[in-house]
């Protein structure tokens, strides 16, 4: 299912003007606080009535101000997971989940044939929690229950507004695989709001970048994350491209070997079987460049690449590197770029520390 959003709305001192199409998979609305992300997702949910706009989900028109169409929230077949879980405190987990079924004439539409209540429990690992009440749950457990309740309402589209914003990094790391499972195993498109770029890089199929209420860019996640022109808007310190990789071996020294378009790389042990396809985020500051293949280094990951673009700033340089059909980004000082006499078309070697990619930067494709 595809989602098309075009809307305009005037707030006091702020204008929202966005236009994008979300393809199947997980579409991330990314931007700084106050960029309009939650306003957009609320307009899709029917909680905000924009001054002008049109929102369609496949052949269903949710909103068309010109045609005076504005479906109420309960008729839009949307599941909404908020920043706080909003569970009913007087109900058990099982009863909270069952509440979602009141709005579901059919079971959710998953690739494996349409699961029932038990399928959702297994999908989100909720079996041990069913008899507990929300006060006895951790933040991560509450989030999983909220996601399960939303899925059991049989949504045509799942909306998630920074569902992990209140969680620490350890709890967030536990939950990210569940979102990947939803993205990969269900046919339910996800519109996901976040201002955490590492989270977006791991999860997103498509990224919509919002800036001061307007759509700055929208497109495939791999393309936008590797675009040096967009890096300042994403945040230089957090910027990083995504490479696809296939696990080829689990080594006895605790490293996992992977194949990428730029050659083999080794990362601290990733507990998956050989043949598993992964996506790996590599931050711009974790890439060192050399004109010749270096020798005598402790770094194991040395990828041959071609410079495709260079963007200079007052004190730095963003270098886009081609690795076959994919791209990597490196940020070095302007002095280093000039000393190396870098230019598009050159062959260089990108050195990446094995420990640079954290476990949260490694996800499924």
Short mmCIF file of C-alpha atoms in Angstrom, two decimals:
data_model
loop_
_atom_site.label_atom_id
_atom_site.label_comp_id
_atom_site.label_asym_id
_atom_site.label_seq_id
_atom_site.Cartn_x
_atom_site.Cartn_y
_atom_site.Cartn_z
CA UNK A 1 0.00 0.00 0.00
CA UNK A 2 1.22 3.52 -0.76
CA UNK A 3 0.32 6.67 1.15
CA UNK A 4 0.18 10.06 -0.53
CA UNK A 5 0.21 13.18 1.64
CA UNK A 6 -0.11 16.78 0.46
CA UNK A 7 -1.26 19.32 3.02
CA UNK A 8 -0.99 22.91 4.13
CA UNK A 9 -1.88 24.30 7.53
CA UNK A 10 -1.25 27.58 9.27
CA UNK A 11 -0.37 27.54 12.97
CA UNK A 12 0.38 30.71 14.94
CA UNK A 13 3.87 31.64 13.76
CA UNK A 14 4.39 28.38 11.85
CA UNK A 15 3.34 27.11 8.43
CA UNK A 16 3.11 23.40 7.64
CA UNK A 17 3.53 22.68 3.93
CA UNK A 18 4.37 19.05 3.08
CA UNK A 19 4.07 16.80 0.06
CA UNK A 20 5.36 13.22 -0.14
CA UNK A 21 4.48 9.66 -1.09
CA UNK A 22 5.24 6.78 1.27
CA UNK A 23 5.95 3.45 -0.44
CA UNK A 24 5.43 0.02 1.21
CA UNK A 25 7.75 -0.64 4.13
CA UNK A 26 8.70 1.81 6.86
CA UNK A 27 8.62 5.50 6.01
CA UNK A 28 10.37 7.70 8.55
CA UNK A 29 9.42 11.33 9.10
CA UNK A 30 12.69 12.84 10.25
CA UNK A 31 13.52 16.33 11.44
CA UNK A 32 14.43 18.46 14.41
CA UNK A 33 11.94 19.12 17.19
CA UNK A 34 9.35 21.57 15.92
CA UNK A 35 9.76 20.63 12.25
CA UNK A 36 6.15 19.40 11.98
CA UNK A 37 6.53 15.63 12.22
CA UNK A 38 3.79 15.01 14.76
CA UNK A 39 1.46 17.45 13.01
CA UNK A 40 1.82 15.45 9.79
CA UNK A 41 1.14 12.12 11.45
CA UNK A 42 -1.84 13.60 13.31
CA UNK A 43 -3.25 14.87 10.00
CA UNK A 44 -2.95 11.36 8.57
CA UNK A 45 -4.71 9.99 11.67
CA UNK A 46 -7.52 12.52 11.39
CA UNK A 47 -6.59 14.26 14.66
CA UNK A 48 -5.57 17.45 12.86
CA UNK A 49 -7.78 19.00 10.20
CA UNK A 50 -5.49 20.89 7.82
CA UNK A 51 -6.56 24.07 6.07
CA UNK A 52 -5.94 22.45 2.71
CA UNK A 53 -4.83 19.03 1.63
CA UNK A 54 -5.35 15.59 0.20
CA UNK A 55 -4.35 12.31 1.85
CA UNK A 56 -4.90 8.98 0.12
CA UNK A 57 -4.08 5.42 1.07
CA UNK A 58 -4.13 3.33 -2.11
CA UNK A 59 -7.66 3.77 -3.48
CA UNK A 60 -9.08 5.26 -0.30
CA UNK A 61 -9.26 9.02 0.12
CA UNK A 62 -8.84 9.89 3.79
CA UNK A 63 -8.93 13.64 3.27
CA UNK A 64 -9.65 15.95 0.37
CA UNK A 65 -10.49 19.49 1.41
CA UNK A 66 -11.56 20.48 -2.10
CA UNK A 67 -14.03 17.62 -2.30
CA UNK A 68 -15.13 18.09 1.34
CA UNK A 69 -13.95 14.57 2.23
CA UNK A 70 -12.63 14.06 5.75
CA UNK A 71 -13.01 10.54 7.12
CA UNK A 72 -13.23 10.44 10.93
CA UNK A 73 -10.32 8.69 12.69
CA UNK A 74 -12.27 5.50 13.43
CA UNK A 75 -13.02 5.00 9.71
CA UNK A 76 -9.43 5.42 8.52
CA UNK A 77 -8.29 1.93 9.62
CA UNK A 78 -5.15 3.24 11.29
CA UNK A 79 -3.23 1.91 14.25
CA UNK A 80 -1.54 4.65 16.29
CA UNK A 81 1.32 4.06 18.74
CA UNK A 82 2.05 7.22 20.74
CA UNK A 83 5.19 8.33 22.58
CA UNK A 84 3.68 7.00 25.79
CA UNK A 85 2.03 3.59 25.60
CA UNK A 86 -1.39 4.83 26.87
CA UNK A 87 -2.38 1.42 28.20
CA UNK A 88 -5.45 1.01 30.38
CA UNK A 89 -4.02 0.70 33.92
CA UNK A 90 -6.99 -1.30 35.27
CA UNK A 91 -6.68 -3.99 32.58
CA UNK A 92 -4.15 -6.79 32.21
CA UNK A 93 -1.88 -7.00 29.20
CA UNK A 94 -4.18 -9.64 27.71
CA UNK A 95 -7.20 -7.38 28.18
CA UNK A 96 -5.37 -4.36 26.75
CA UNK A 97 -4.51 -6.40 23.67
CA UNK A 98 -8.06 -7.68 23.36
CA UNK A 99 -9.35 -4.11 23.35
CA UNK A 100 -7.75 -3.62 19.93
CA UNK A 101 -9.82 -6.47 18.51
CA UNK A 102 -13.04 -4.52 19.05
CA UNK A 103 -12.04 -2.44 16.02
CA UNK A 104 -10.91 -5.37 13.86
CA UNK A 105 -13.52 -7.09 11.67
CA UNK A 106 -10.68 -9.13 10.17
CA UNK A 107 -7.28 -10.30 11.34
CA UNK A 108 -4.18 -8.31 10.40
CA UNK A 109 -2.80 -8.94 6.94
CA UNK A 110 0.57 -10.63 7.30
CA UNK A 111 2.59 -12.55 4.75
CA UNK A 112 2.23 -15.80 6.67
CA UNK A 113 -1.53 -15.96 6.29
CA UNK A 114 -3.23 -13.59 8.69
CA UNK A 115 -2.40 -14.29 12.35
CA UNK A 116 -4.81 -14.40 15.23
CA UNK A 117 -4.36 -13.14 18.78
CA UNK A 118 -1.70 -15.78 19.48
CA UNK A 119 0.28 -14.81 16.37
CA UNK A 120 0.60 -11.22 17.57
CA UNK A 121 1.68 -12.41 21.03
CA UNK A 122 4.39 -14.57 19.47
CA UNK A 123 5.45 -11.84 17.05
CA UNK A 124 6.09 -9.39 19.90
CA UNK A 125 7.19 -11.85 22.58
CA UNK A 126 4.33 -11.07 24.97
CA UNK A 127 3.51 -14.53 26.35
CA UNK A 128 5.12 -13.98 29.74
CA UNK A 129 3.36 -10.64 30.22
CA UNK A 130 -0.28 -11.50 29.58
CA UNK A 131 -1.46 -11.55 33.21
CA UNK A 132 0.45 -8.46 34.33
CA UNK A 133 -0.95 -4.96 34.62
CA UNK A 134 0.81 -1.96 33.02
CA UNK A 135 2.24 -0.80 36.36
CA UNK A 136 4.28 -4.02 36.49
CA UNK A 137 5.81 -3.52 33.02
CA UNK A 138 9.04 -1.87 31.95
CA UNK A 139 8.96 0.93 29.39
CA UNK A 140 9.98 -1.42 26.61
CA UNK A 141 7.33 -3.96 27.57
CA UNK A 142 4.65 -1.27 27.57
CA UNK A 143 5.73 -0.24 24.07
CA UNK A 144 5.44 -3.81 22.79
CA UNK A 145 1.95 -4.13 24.26
CA UNK A 146 0.92 -0.83 22.66
CA UNK A 147 2.20 -2.05 19.29
CA UNK A 148 0.33 -5.34 19.70
CA UNK A 149 -2.91 -3.56 20.55
CA UNK A 150 -2.53 -1.35 17.47
CA UNK A 151 -1.90 -4.38 15.23
CA UNK A 152 -4.94 -6.20 16.59
CA UNK A 153 -7.14 -3.33 15.43
CA UNK A 154 -6.36 -4.57 11.89
CA UNK A 155 -4.87 -1.32 10.56
CA UNK A 156 -4.27 -0.63 6.90
CA UNK A 157 -1.48 1.68 8.09
CA UNK A 158 0.49 1.78 11.35
CA UNK A 159 1.42 5.20 12.75
CA UNK A 160 4.24 5.42 15.30
CA UNK A 161 5.08 8.77 16.89
CA UNK A 162 8.52 8.46 18.52
CA UNK A 163 7.46 5.31 20.39
CA UNK A 164 10.88 4.90 22.02
CA UNK A 165 11.64 8.54 22.86
CA UNK A 166 11.24 7.97 26.61
CA UNK A 167 13.38 4.80 26.69
CA UNK A 168 17.08 4.47 27.46
CA UNK A 169 19.44 3.09 24.84
CA UNK A 170 19.41 -0.45 26.27
CA UNK A 171 15.60 -0.69 26.14
CA UNK A 172 15.55 0.86 22.67
CA UNK A 173 18.10 -1.71 21.44
CA UNK A 174 15.79 -4.49 22.66
CA UNK A 175 12.81 -3.07 20.76
CA UNK A 176 14.37 -2.22 17.39
CA UNK A 177 14.34 -5.88 16.22
CA UNK A 178 10.58 -6.02 16.82
CA UNK A 179 10.07 -3.03 14.51
CA UNK A 180 12.25 -4.72 11.91
CA UNK A 181 10.06 -7.80 12.20
CA UNK A 182 6.94 -5.70 11.63
CA UNK A 183 8.56 -4.03 8.63
CA UNK A 184 9.78 -7.29 7.08
CA UNK A 185 7.05 -9.81 7.95
CA UNK A 186 3.89 -7.76 7.67
CA UNK A 187 2.19 -6.11 4.75
CA UNK A 188 1.21 -3.16 6.94
CA UNK A 189 3.00 0.07 5.93
CA UNK A 190 4.50 2.00 8.83
CA UNK A 191 4.72 5.79 9.12
CA UNK A 192 7.36 6.35 11.79
CA UNK A 193 8.25 9.66 13.45
CA UNK A 194 11.74 10.12 14.90
CA UNK A 195 14.47 12.69 15.41
CA UNK A 196 17.10 9.98 16.08
CA UNK A 197 19.05 9.50 12.85
CA UNK A 198 20.70 6.22 13.86
CA UNK A 199 17.25 4.76 14.55
CA UNK A 200 15.95 5.98 11.19
CA UNK A 201 19.00 4.64 9.34
CA UNK A 202 18.45 1.18 10.78
CA UNK A 203 14.71 0.97 10.19
CA UNK A 204 13.61 3.14 7.29
CA UNK A 205 12.81 2.05 3.76
CA UNK A 206 11.94 5.63 2.82
CA UNK A 207 12.87 8.88 4.58
CA UNK A 208 10.94 12.16 4.49
CA UNK A 209 13.11 15.00 5.84
CA UNK A 210 11.13 17.89 7.29
CA UNK A 211 12.62 21.30 7.98
CA UNK A 212 10.62 24.14 9.54
CA UNK A 213 7.33 22.64 8.42
CA UNK A 214 8.32 21.86 4.85
CA UNK A 215 9.42 18.76 2.95
CA UNK A 216 13.13 19.21 2.37
CA UNK A 217 13.69 15.83 0.66
CA UNK A 218 11.94 12.49 0.34
CA UNK A 219 13.21 9.25 -1.14
CA UNK A 220 14.86 5.86 -0.54
CA UNK A 221 16.72 5.76 2.77
CA UNK A 222 20.04 4.61 1.29
CA UNK A 223 20.07 7.48 -1.22
CA UNK A 224 19.29 10.24 1.27
CA UNK A 225 21.66 9.01 3.96
CA UNK A 226 24.57 8.95 1.51
CA UNK A 227 23.86 12.40 0.03
CA UNK A 228 26.56 14.89 1.12
CA UNK A 229 24.28 17.84 0.32
CA UNK A 230 21.70 16.58 2.81
CA UNK A 231 24.13 15.70 5.62
CA UNK A 232 24.07 19.19 7.23
CA UNK A 233 20.27 19.01 7.51
CA UNK A 234 20.40 15.50 8.95
CA UNK A 235 23.10 16.53 11.41
CA UNK A 236 26.81 16.26 10.62
CA UNK A 237 27.70 14.55 13.88
CA UNK A 238 25.02 11.89 13.42
CA UNK A 239 25.30 11.50 9.63
CA UNK A 240 26.22 8.14 8.19
CA UNK A 241 25.46 5.99 5.17
CA UNK A 242 24.00 2.49 5.12
CA UNK A 243 25.65 -0.49 3.42
CA UNK A 244 24.03 -3.83 2.73
CA UNK A 245 26.01 -6.90 3.70
CA UNK A 246 25.73 -10.67 3.85
CA UNK A 247 27.17 -12.70 6.73
CA UNK A 248 29.74 -15.13 5.35
CA UNK A 249 31.33 -16.61 8.48
CA UNK A 250 31.42 -16.60 12.26
CA UNK A 251 35.09 -16.59 13.23
CA UNK A 252 36.53 -18.24 16.34
CA UNK A 253 38.15 -14.96 17.43
CA UNK A 254 34.73 -13.40 18.09
CA UNK A 255 34.38 -11.50 14.82
CA UNK A 256 31.64 -11.89 12.22
CA UNK A 257 32.77 -11.70 8.60
CA UNK A 258 30.50 -10.03 6.07
CA UNK A 259 30.57 -9.42 2.34
CA UNK A 260 29.79 -5.92 1.02
CA UNK A 261 29.96 -4.38 -2.45
CA UNK A 262 33.29 -2.84 -1.41
CA UNK A 263 34.81 -6.07 -0.12
CA UNK A 264 34.87 -8.08 3.12
CA UNK A 265 34.46 -6.47 6.53
CA UNK A 266 34.66 -7.80 10.07
CA UNK A 267 32.50 -6.67 12.98
CA UNK A 268 32.19 -7.77 16.62
CA UNK A 269 30.10 -10.93 16.79
CA UNK A 270 26.58 -10.60 15.37
CA UNK A 271 24.47 -13.54 16.50
CA UNK A 272 22.99 -14.55 13.14
CA UNK A 273 23.59 -17.43 10.76
CA UNK A 274 25.80 -17.23 7.67
CA UNK A 275 23.79 -16.09 4.68
CA UNK A 276 21.81 -13.53 6.72
CA UNK A 277 21.45 -10.20 4.94
CA UNK A 278 22.04 -7.10 7.05
CA UNK A 279 22.17 -3.33 6.76
CA UNK A 280 25.02 -1.55 8.52
CA UNK A 281 25.19 2.14 9.34
CA UNK A 282 28.69 3.62 9.22
CA UNK A 283 29.01 7.13 10.65
CA UNK A 284 30.92 9.75 8.65
CA UNK A 285 33.49 10.28 11.41
CA UNK A 286 34.35 6.56 11.49
CA UNK A 287 35.81 6.52 7.98
CA UNK A 288 39.48 7.37 7.25
CA UNK A 289 40.70 7.80 3.66
CA UNK A 290 43.98 6.83 2.01
CA UNK A 291 45.24 7.25 -1.56
CA UNK A 292 47.06 3.87 -1.45
CA UNK A 293 46.06 0.67 0.28
CA UNK A 294 47.58 0.99 3.76
CA UNK A 295 49.71 -1.73 5.35
CA UNK A 296 50.62 -2.45 8.92
CA UNK A 297 47.35 -1.15 10.37
CA UNK A 298 45.33 -2.72 13.18
CA UNK A 299 42.16 -1.82 11.26
CA UNK A 300 40.75 -4.83 9.38
CA UNK A 301 38.16 -3.13 7.21
CA UNK A 302 39.74 -1.54 4.15
CA UNK A 303 37.32 -0.95 1.28
CA UNK A 304 38.34 0.15 -2.19
CA UNK A 305 36.06 2.94 -3.40
CA UNK A 306 35.69 5.67 -5.99
CA UNK A 307 35.13 9.30 -5.05
CA UNK A 308 31.82 10.36 -6.56
CA UNK A 309 31.22 13.75 -4.89
CA UNK A 310 33.07 16.23 -2.67
CA UNK A 311 31.39 18.97 -0.64
CA UNK A 312 33.73 21.48 1.02
CA UNK A 313 32.84 23.66 3.99
CA UNK A 314 34.92 26.24 5.86
CA UNK A 315 36.80 23.65 7.88
CA UNK A 316 35.66 20.26 6.61
CA UNK A 317 34.98 18.07 3.60
CA UNK A 318 32.23 15.53 3.03
CA UNK A 319 33.32 12.84 0.60
CA UNK A 320 30.83 10.52 -1.08
CA UNK A 321 32.39 7.18 -2.00
CA UNK A 322 31.03 4.74 -4.55
CA UNK A 323 31.11 1.06 -3.62
CA UNK A 324 29.51 -0.56 -6.65
CA UNK A 325 25.82 0.41 -6.54
CA UNK A 326 26.08 1.75 -2.97
CA UNK A 327 27.67 4.76 -1.34
CA UNK A 328 29.59 5.54 1.82
CA UNK A 329 30.19 8.97 3.37
CA UNK A 330 33.38 10.21 4.99
CA UNK A 331 34.03 13.49 6.77
CA UNK A 332 37.61 14.72 6.95
CA UNK A 333 39.20 18.11 7.47
CA UNK A 334 39.50 20.45 4.52
CA UNK A 335 43.26 20.46 5.06
CA UNK A 336 43.37 16.67 4.69
CA UNK A 337 41.27 16.77 1.52
CA UNK A 338 43.59 19.35 -0.01
CA UNK A 339 46.76 17.54 1.11
CA UNK A 340 45.51 14.32 -0.50
CA UNK A 341 44.46 16.28 -3.61
CA UNK A 342 41.15 14.44 -3.65
CA UNK A 343 38.85 14.81 -6.64
CA UNK A 344 35.86 12.96 -8.12
CA UNK A 345 36.79 9.85 -10.05
CA UNK A 346 39.78 8.95 -7.90
CA UNK A 347 40.21 5.50 -6.40
CA UNK A 348 40.76 5.65 -2.65
CA UNK A 349 40.68 3.27 0.28
CA UNK A 350 38.20 3.71 3.10
CA UNK A 351 39.36 2.42 6.49
CA UNK A 352 36.61 1.61 9.00
CA UNK A 353 37.29 0.41 12.53
CA UNK A 354 35.62 -2.89 13.34
CA UNK A 355 34.37 -1.51 16.65
CA UNK A 356 32.92 1.63 15.03
CA UNK A 357 29.58 0.02 14.12
CA UNK A 358 27.62 -0.46 17.33
CA UNK A 359 25.15 -3.30 17.65
CA UNK A 360 22.31 -0.78 17.31
CA UNK A 361 23.75 0.23 13.92
CA UNK A 362 23.33 -3.30 12.54
CA UNK A 363 19.87 -4.37 11.43
CA UNK A 364 18.12 -6.68 9.03
CA UNK A 365 17.59 -5.66 5.41
#
